[in-house]
Short mmCIF file of C-alpha atoms and ligand atoms in Angstrom, two decimals:
data_model
loop_
_atom_site.label_atom_id
_atom_site.label_comp_id
_atom_site.label_asym_id
_atom_site.label_seq_id
_atom_site.Cartn_x
_atom_site.Cartn_y
_atom_site.Cartn_z
CA ALA A 1143 76.55 125.55 79.74
CA LYS A 1144 75.61 128.18 77.37
CA SER A 1145 73.57 126.50 74.36
CA ALA A 1146 75.33 127.97 71.22
CA GLY A 1147 73.88 126.58 68.22
CA GLY A 1148 74.36 122.95 66.85
CA ASN A 1149 75.53 120.44 68.64
CA ARG A 1150 78.36 123.43 70.30
CA TYR A 1151 78.13 125.31 73.50
CA GLU A 1152 80.89 126.76 75.66
CA LEU A 1153 82.24 125.37 78.91
CA ALA A 1154 80.58 126.89 82.04
CA ASP A 1155 81.87 130.06 82.90
CA PRO A 1156 83.37 129.42 86.52
CA GLU A 1157 83.10 132.81 88.46
CA ALA A 1158 78.76 132.06 87.33
CA ASP A 1159 79.14 128.45 88.32
CA ALA A 1160 81.19 129.15 91.75
CA ARG A 1161 77.98 130.95 92.81
CA VAL A 1162 76.17 127.85 92.44
CA ILE A 1163 77.73 124.83 92.37
CA THR A 1164 79.58 124.01 95.86
CA ARG A 1165 83.11 122.30 95.92
CA HIS A 1166 81.92 120.04 98.29
CA GLY A 1167 78.65 119.32 96.87
CA LEU A 1168 80.84 118.58 93.58
CA THR A 1169 83.30 116.59 95.02
CA THR A 1170 80.59 114.25 96.64
CA ALA A 1171 78.90 113.58 93.00
CA LEU A 1172 81.82 112.85 91.59
CA PRO A 1173 81.73 109.03 92.25
CA ALA A 1174 78.17 108.35 90.85
CA ALA A 1175 79.15 110.13 88.04
CA LEU A 1176 81.39 108.30 86.78
CA GLU A 1177 78.68 105.48 87.52
CA ARG A 1178 76.47 106.85 85.70
CA GLY A 1179 78.41 107.58 82.65
CA GLU A 1180 78.22 111.37 82.69
CA PHE A 1181 81.38 111.94 81.33
CA PHE A 1182 82.61 112.61 77.89
CA ILE A 1183 85.37 113.35 75.95
CA GLU A 1184 86.06 115.80 73.47
CA TYR A 1185 89.20 115.38 71.21
CA GLN A 1186 91.20 118.33 69.27
CA PRO A 1187 93.04 117.67 66.55
CA LEU A 1188 96.92 118.03 66.11
CA VAL A 1189 98.31 119.29 62.63
CA HIS A 1190 101.52 118.79 61.40
CA LEU A 1191 102.69 122.53 60.32
CA GLY A 1192 104.32 121.57 57.38
CA ASP A 1193 101.72 119.77 55.91
CA GLY A 1194 98.56 120.71 57.13
CA GLY A 1195 98.08 117.04 57.68
CA VAL A 1196 96.13 115.70 61.08
CA ARG A 1197 98.23 113.39 62.90
CA GLY A 1198 96.16 112.88 65.70
CA ALA A 1199 94.17 114.54 68.65
CA GLU A 1200 93.72 115.11 72.00
CA ALA A 1201 91.13 113.44 74.65
CA LEU A 1202 90.13 116.42 76.69
CA VAL A 1203 87.34 114.88 79.69
CA ARG A 1204 83.95 116.50 80.23
CA TRP A 1205 81.63 115.91 82.73
CA LEU A 1206 77.69 116.59 81.74
CA HIS A 1207 76.53 117.62 84.94
CA PRO A 1208 72.42 116.90 85.16
CA GLN A 1209 72.38 120.42 86.73
CA HIS A 1210 75.07 122.57 85.87
CA GLY A 1211 75.76 121.57 82.81
CA VAL A 1212 78.93 120.57 80.67
CA LEU A 1213 81.49 121.32 82.64
CA GLY A 1214 85.34 122.03 82.03
CA PRO A 1215 88.23 119.72 83.13
CA ASP A 1216 89.29 122.89 85.82
CA ARG A 1217 86.68 122.45 87.55
CA PHE A 1218 86.74 118.91 88.51
CA ILE A 1219 90.25 117.24 88.19
CA PRO A 1220 91.71 119.03 90.64
CA LEU A 1221 88.60 117.49 92.70
CA ALA A 1222 89.13 114.25 91.35
CA GLU A 1223 92.67 114.61 92.09
CA HIS A 1224 92.11 115.55 96.09
CA THR A 1225 89.41 112.37 96.61
CA GLY A 1226 91.99 109.82 94.29
CA LEU A 1227 88.84 109.03 91.93
CA ILE A 1228 90.77 110.99 89.11
CA VAL A 1229 92.89 107.60 88.37
CA PRO A 1230 89.16 104.98 88.06
CA LEU A 1231 88.67 108.53 85.93
CA GLY A 1232 91.88 108.63 84.23
CA ARG A 1233 91.91 104.82 83.55
CA TRP A 1234 88.34 105.52 82.04
CA VAL A 1235 89.36 108.57 79.83
CA LEU A 1236 92.43 106.45 78.54
CA GLU A 1237 90.40 103.28 77.46
CA GLN A 1238 87.82 105.41 75.65
CA SER A 1239 91.16 107.24 73.79
CA VAL A 1240 92.54 104.49 72.85
CA ARG A 1241 89.22 102.39 71.57
CA GLN A 1242 88.50 105.26 69.76
CA ALA A 1243 92.30 105.64 68.17
CA ARG A 1244 92.08 102.28 66.68
CA THR A 1245 88.62 103.25 65.16
CA TRP A 1246 89.61 106.59 63.81
CA ARG A 1247 93.06 104.08 62.71
CA GLU A 1248 91.38 101.67 60.96
CA ARG A 1249 88.67 103.70 59.11
CA TYR A 1250 91.80 105.90 57.62
CA GLY A 1251 93.65 103.06 56.71
CA THR A 1252 95.73 102.48 53.58
CA GLY A 1253 96.38 98.87 51.88
CA GLY A 1254 95.69 97.22 55.72
CA ALA A 1255 98.21 98.94 57.31
CA PRO A 1256 96.21 101.53 60.06
CA ALA A 1257 96.78 105.22 59.63
CA PRO A 1258 99.40 107.01 61.47
CA LEU A 1259 97.26 108.36 63.88
CA ARG A 1260 98.46 109.10 67.29
CA ILE A 1261 95.68 110.05 70.50
CA ASN A 1262 97.22 112.07 73.72
CA VAL A 1263 96.24 111.31 76.66
CA ASN A 1264 96.98 113.55 79.81
CA LEU A 1265 98.09 112.24 82.76
CA SER A 1266 97.49 113.27 86.54
CA PRO A 1267 100.36 113.46 88.91
CA CYS A 1268 98.41 110.97 90.95
CA GLN A 1269 97.96 108.52 88.22
CA LEU A 1270 101.88 109.21 87.71
CA THR A 1271 102.63 107.83 91.16
CA HIS A 1272 100.03 105.18 90.81
CA PRO A 1273 101.33 101.21 90.92
CA GLY A 1274 98.87 100.15 88.68
CA LEU A 1275 99.66 102.59 85.94
CA VAL A 1276 102.43 100.46 83.46
CA ARG A 1277 99.67 97.22 83.52
CA ASP A 1278 96.72 99.47 83.13
CA THR A 1279 97.94 101.17 80.35
CA VAL A 1280 99.14 97.88 78.65
CA GLU A 1281 96.06 96.25 79.23
CA ILE A 1282 93.95 98.74 77.91
CA LEU A 1283 96.31 98.71 74.98
CA GLU A 1284 96.33 95.38 74.05
CA ARG A 1285 92.63 94.52 75.14
CA ALA A 1286 91.65 97.50 72.04
CA GLY A 1287 94.27 96.40 69.79
CA VAL A 1288 96.20 99.32 69.63
CA GLU A 1289 100.15 99.75 69.13
CA PRO A 1290 102.51 101.54 71.55
CA ASP A 1291 102.89 104.27 69.78
CA ALA A 1292 99.91 105.49 68.54
CA LEU A 1293 99.08 106.77 72.14
CA CYS A 1294 101.26 109.72 73.50
CA LEU A 1295 100.76 110.29 77.37
CA GLU A 1296 100.89 114.08 78.06
CA VAL A 1297 102.61 115.08 81.46
CA THR A 1298 102.60 118.43 82.86
CA GLU A 1299 106.35 119.86 83.46
CA SER A 1300 105.71 120.90 86.87
CA ALA A 1301 104.56 117.27 88.36
CA LEU A 1302 108.22 116.38 86.58
CA ILE A 1303 110.35 118.97 87.89
CA GLY A 1304 112.91 117.21 91.05
CA ALA A 1305 110.83 113.86 89.83
CA ASP A 1306 113.42 111.28 91.25
CA ASP A 1307 114.11 107.41 89.14
CA ASP A 1308 110.87 105.84 91.72
CA LEU A 1309 108.70 108.52 89.80
CA LEU A 1310 110.20 107.77 86.39
CA LYS A 1311 110.52 104.30 86.35
CA PRO A 1312 107.17 103.60 84.74
CA LEU A 1313 107.47 106.27 82.64
CA ARG A 1314 110.33 105.02 81.44
CA ARG A 1315 109.05 101.39 81.08
CA LEU A 1316 106.56 103.54 78.97
CA ALA A 1317 108.51 104.90 76.56
CA GLU A 1318 110.54 101.59 76.10
CA MET A 1319 107.15 100.25 74.98
CA GLY A 1320 106.49 102.80 72.27
CA VAL A 1321 104.60 105.00 74.31
CA ASP A 1322 105.53 108.95 73.77
CA ILE A 1323 105.41 111.14 76.88
CA ALA A 1324 105.08 114.22 76.29
CA LEU A 1325 106.03 117.17 78.56
CA ASP A 1326 103.01 119.57 78.59
CA ASP A 1327 102.82 123.70 79.40
CA PHE A 1328 106.51 123.28 78.62
CA GLY A 1329 108.02 126.89 79.83
CA THR A 1330 105.58 127.83 82.51
CA GLY A 1331 107.37 125.79 85.21
CA TYR A 1332 111.23 126.58 86.46
CA SER A 1333 111.87 124.26 83.90
CA ASN A 1334 115.90 123.39 83.91
CA LEU A 1335 116.74 122.41 80.81
CA ALA A 1336 119.31 120.05 81.19
CA ASN A 1337 117.23 118.19 83.61
CA LEU A 1338 115.09 117.08 80.14
CA ARG A 1339 117.94 114.83 79.02
CA ARG A 1340 117.13 112.65 82.26
CA LEU A 1341 113.74 112.45 81.61
CA PRO A 1342 111.89 109.75 79.27
CA VAL A 1343 110.29 112.31 77.00
CA SER A 1344 110.28 112.73 73.13
CA ILE A 1345 107.67 115.40 73.04
CA LEU A 1346 107.62 118.90 74.23
CA LYS A 1347 104.03 121.12 74.16
CA LEU A 1348 104.84 124.64 74.47
CA ASP A 1349 102.52 126.17 76.40
CA ARG A 1350 99.97 128.45 75.24
CA SER A 1351 102.13 131.51 76.51
CA PHE A 1352 103.65 131.37 73.72
CA THR A 1353 101.48 131.26 71.24
CA GLN A 1354 99.71 133.62 72.85
CA SER A 1355 102.47 136.44 72.50
CA MET A 1356 102.78 135.45 69.02
CA GLN A 1357 99.77 137.43 68.36
CA ARG A 1358 101.17 140.23 68.63
CA PHE A 1359 102.45 141.43 65.54
CA PRO A 1360 105.39 142.22 65.40
CA ALA A 1361 105.63 139.85 67.81
CA ASP A 1362 108.51 140.68 71.02
CA PRO A 1363 111.70 140.22 69.78
CA VAL A 1364 112.42 138.66 72.81
CA ASP A 1365 109.98 135.91 72.92
CA LEU A 1366 110.39 134.78 69.33
CA LYS A 1367 114.88 134.33 70.43
CA ILE A 1368 113.59 131.61 73.22
CA VAL A 1369 110.79 130.19 70.90
CA GLU A 1370 113.84 130.00 68.59
CA GLY A 1371 115.97 128.59 71.62
CA ILE A 1372 113.69 126.03 72.92
CA VAL A 1373 112.75 124.61 69.33
CA ALA A 1374 116.61 124.13 68.69
CA LEU A 1375 117.56 122.29 71.31
CA ALA A 1376 115.06 120.41 71.55
CA HIS A 1377 115.21 119.31 68.02
CA SER A 1378 119.34 118.44 69.32
CA LEU A 1379 117.67 116.68 71.79
CA ASP A 1380 115.33 114.81 69.50
CA LEU A 1381 112.31 115.83 70.79
CA THR A 1382 109.73 116.97 68.64
CA VAL A 1383 108.01 120.23 69.29
CA THR A 1384 104.33 120.71 69.58
CA VAL A 1385 102.21 123.83 69.96
CA GLU A 1386 99.61 124.59 71.55
CA GLY A 1387 96.82 127.37 71.96
CA VAL A 1388 97.32 128.75 67.77
CA GLU A 1389 94.14 130.75 67.61
CA THR A 1390 94.99 132.39 63.96
CA GLY A 1391 97.33 131.50 60.97
CA ALA A 1392 99.72 134.41 61.20
CA GLN A 1393 100.38 133.15 65.06
CA ALA A 1394 100.66 129.40 63.02
CA GLU A 1395 103.11 130.84 59.95
CA GLN A 1396 105.24 132.55 62.72
CA LEU A 1397 105.25 128.59 64.93
CA ARG A 1398 106.38 127.45 61.62
CA VAL A 1399 109.38 129.43 60.43
CA LEU A 1400 110.24 128.91 64.31
CA GLY A 1401 110.60 125.40 63.46
CA CYS A 1402 108.06 124.40 65.64
CA ASP A 1403 106.69 120.38 64.30
CA THR A 1404 102.77 120.64 64.97
CA ALA A 1405 100.66 122.79 66.65
CA GLN A 1406 97.54 122.27 68.13
CA GLY A 1407 94.16 125.86 68.70
CA TRP A 1408 91.25 126.58 67.63
CA TYR A 1409 92.33 127.98 64.25
CA TYR A 1410 92.53 124.72 63.22
CA ALA A 1411 89.23 123.04 65.87
CA ARG A 1412 88.43 123.32 69.50
CA PRO A 1413 87.91 120.49 70.62
CA GLY A 1414 84.30 117.99 69.71
CA PRO A 1415 83.23 115.03 68.76
CA PRO A 1416 85.25 112.22 67.42
CA GLU A 1417 83.04 112.44 64.32
CA ARG A 1418 84.73 115.97 63.71
CA LEU A 1419 87.90 114.24 63.24
CA HIS A 1420 86.11 112.93 59.73
CA ASP A 1421 85.22 116.36 58.23
CA LEU A 1422 89.46 117.50 58.27
CA ALA A 1423 89.76 116.86 54.84
CA LEU A 1424 93.43 117.29 56.16
CA VAL A 1425 92.90 113.98 57.81
CA ASP A 1426 93.82 112.24 54.23
CA ALA A 1427 96.98 114.47 54.06
CA THR A 1428 98.84 111.61 56.40
CA ALA A 1429 98.24 108.62 54.06
P1 C2E B 1166 95.78 121.05 78.17
O1 C2E B 1166 96.53 119.54 78.63
O2 C2E B 1166 96.53 122.41 78.79
O3 C2E B 1166 94.74 120.98 77.19
C1 C2E B 1166 94.69 122.30 76.51
C2 C2E B 1166 93.78 123.28 76.87
O4 C2E B 1166 93.49 124.44 75.69
C3 C2E B 1166 92.46 123.04 77.07
O5 C2E B 1166 91.77 123.00 77.74
C4 C2E B 1166 92.30 122.85 75.02
O6 C2E B 1166 90.34 122.91 75.09
C5 C2E B 1166 92.50 124.66 74.64
N1 C2E B 1166 92.48 125.08 73.88
C6 C2E B 1166 92.84 124.68 72.70
N2 C2E B 1166 92.93 125.02 71.48
C7 C2E B 1166 92.36 126.25 72.58
C8 C2E B 1166 93.20 127.37 71.77
O7 C2E B 1166 93.35 128.17 70.44
N3 C2E B 1166 93.10 128.54 72.66
C9 C2E B 1166 92.64 128.74 73.64
N4 C2E B 1166 92.28 129.33 74.52
N5 C2E B 1166 92.81 127.41 74.66
C10 C2E B 1166 92.57 126.27 73.42
P2 C2E B 1166 90.26 122.68 78.50
O8 C2E B 1166 89.90 121.24 77.83
O9 C2E B 1166 89.33 122.92 79.35
O10 C2E B 1166 91.39 121.76 79.86
C11 C2E B 1166 92.07 122.07 80.63
C12 C2E B 1166 92.83 121.30 81.65
O11 C2E B 1166 92.01 120.18 81.62
C13 C2E B 1166 94.22 120.61 80.17
O12 C2E B 1166 95.04 121.69 80.08
C14 C2E B 1166 94.33 119.58 80.84
O13 C2E B 1166 95.42 119.52 81.63
C15 C2E B 1166 93.07 118.95 82.26
N6 C2E B 1166 92.34 117.60 81.79
C16 C2E B 1166 91.74 117.78 80.34
N7 C2E B 1166 91.33 115.86 80.31
C17 C2E B 1166 92.10 115.61 81.55
C18 C2E B 1166 92.74 114.11 81.65
O14 C2E B 1166 91.39 113.52 80.33
N8 C2E B 1166 92.64 113.72 82.61
C19 C2E B 1166 93.72 114.82 83.26
N9 C2E B 1166 94.59 114.97 84.32
N10 C2E B 1166 93.67 116.46 83.22
C20 C2E B 1166 92.93 117.17 82.13
CA1 CA B 1167 97.41 118.14 77.79
CA1 CA B 1168 99.65 122.09 77.86
CA1 CA B 1169 97.00 123.59 80.84
#
């Protein structure tokens, strides 16, 4: 990782690293890395577009590799999925994140009530098909003393395309308990919009590519129409719309006008240590 001052860093350049780290080397190092505690989580705030208040954060895992520095999830999640390590790794991420959520909720709570801050955790397709998903999630929430409605599990649209009832069952169970399910990277797959009704999701996360198209000014009118249409459909199905990859104030404003509910991106904050949330005076707006 390149150091960029303070405790900030840039994630290692994948292409440069591909030359020094072999896939095989990383794959074999993964299980020991989990045991040695080389993974850590960064949190990126989720901000309400209407009032600018922080509503929670998404947990994003990183690997502090002893030789190669900080590696981003795109470097090792596919390997962890391939080897099955994603199940214990994902469980670890969930446990850490839920505990962090409790800390935030207590810290910002008022009058004995916890602050309504939520934690979003990514779920890989392998975790979805793992039989322990519901049990593990319930256990983790109970151990941490966190209400299910403080947790949102993010599942990619592609993982649910063509999903049969067996695959959806655990997600339904979790949704019935109050856990939110978000459809991540929405709009990148071959989404059958009608299919949405069948899925136990309550949040659509519009893919970054939509946000990027808002960067051009004036934005492509067709893109505007598409986002407007998705938002209208989502709201008519009682879904909340989150946008990711917001890098400028102009994008945030455009997306707010289009009716999106919450946003996430470098404009607000890069993913960072949990203490970063404390620096955002915005947190007060949720009280
Ligand atoms: P994602 O779930 O779509 O997460 C959003 C990605 O966009 C993150 O990349 C985040 O750092 C990045 N991002 C946030 N704001 C901006 C912005 O304004 N501009 C740009 N260009 N990028 C932004 P990251 O952290 O590298 O994570 C990549 C992917 O790795 C995630 O995509 C997610 O699919 C996966 N991932 C991360 N953590 C976990 C995990 O604990 N479990 C699983 N299964 N997957 C994870
Ligand atoms: Ca995500
Ligand atoms: Ca996403
Ligand atoms: Ca993604």
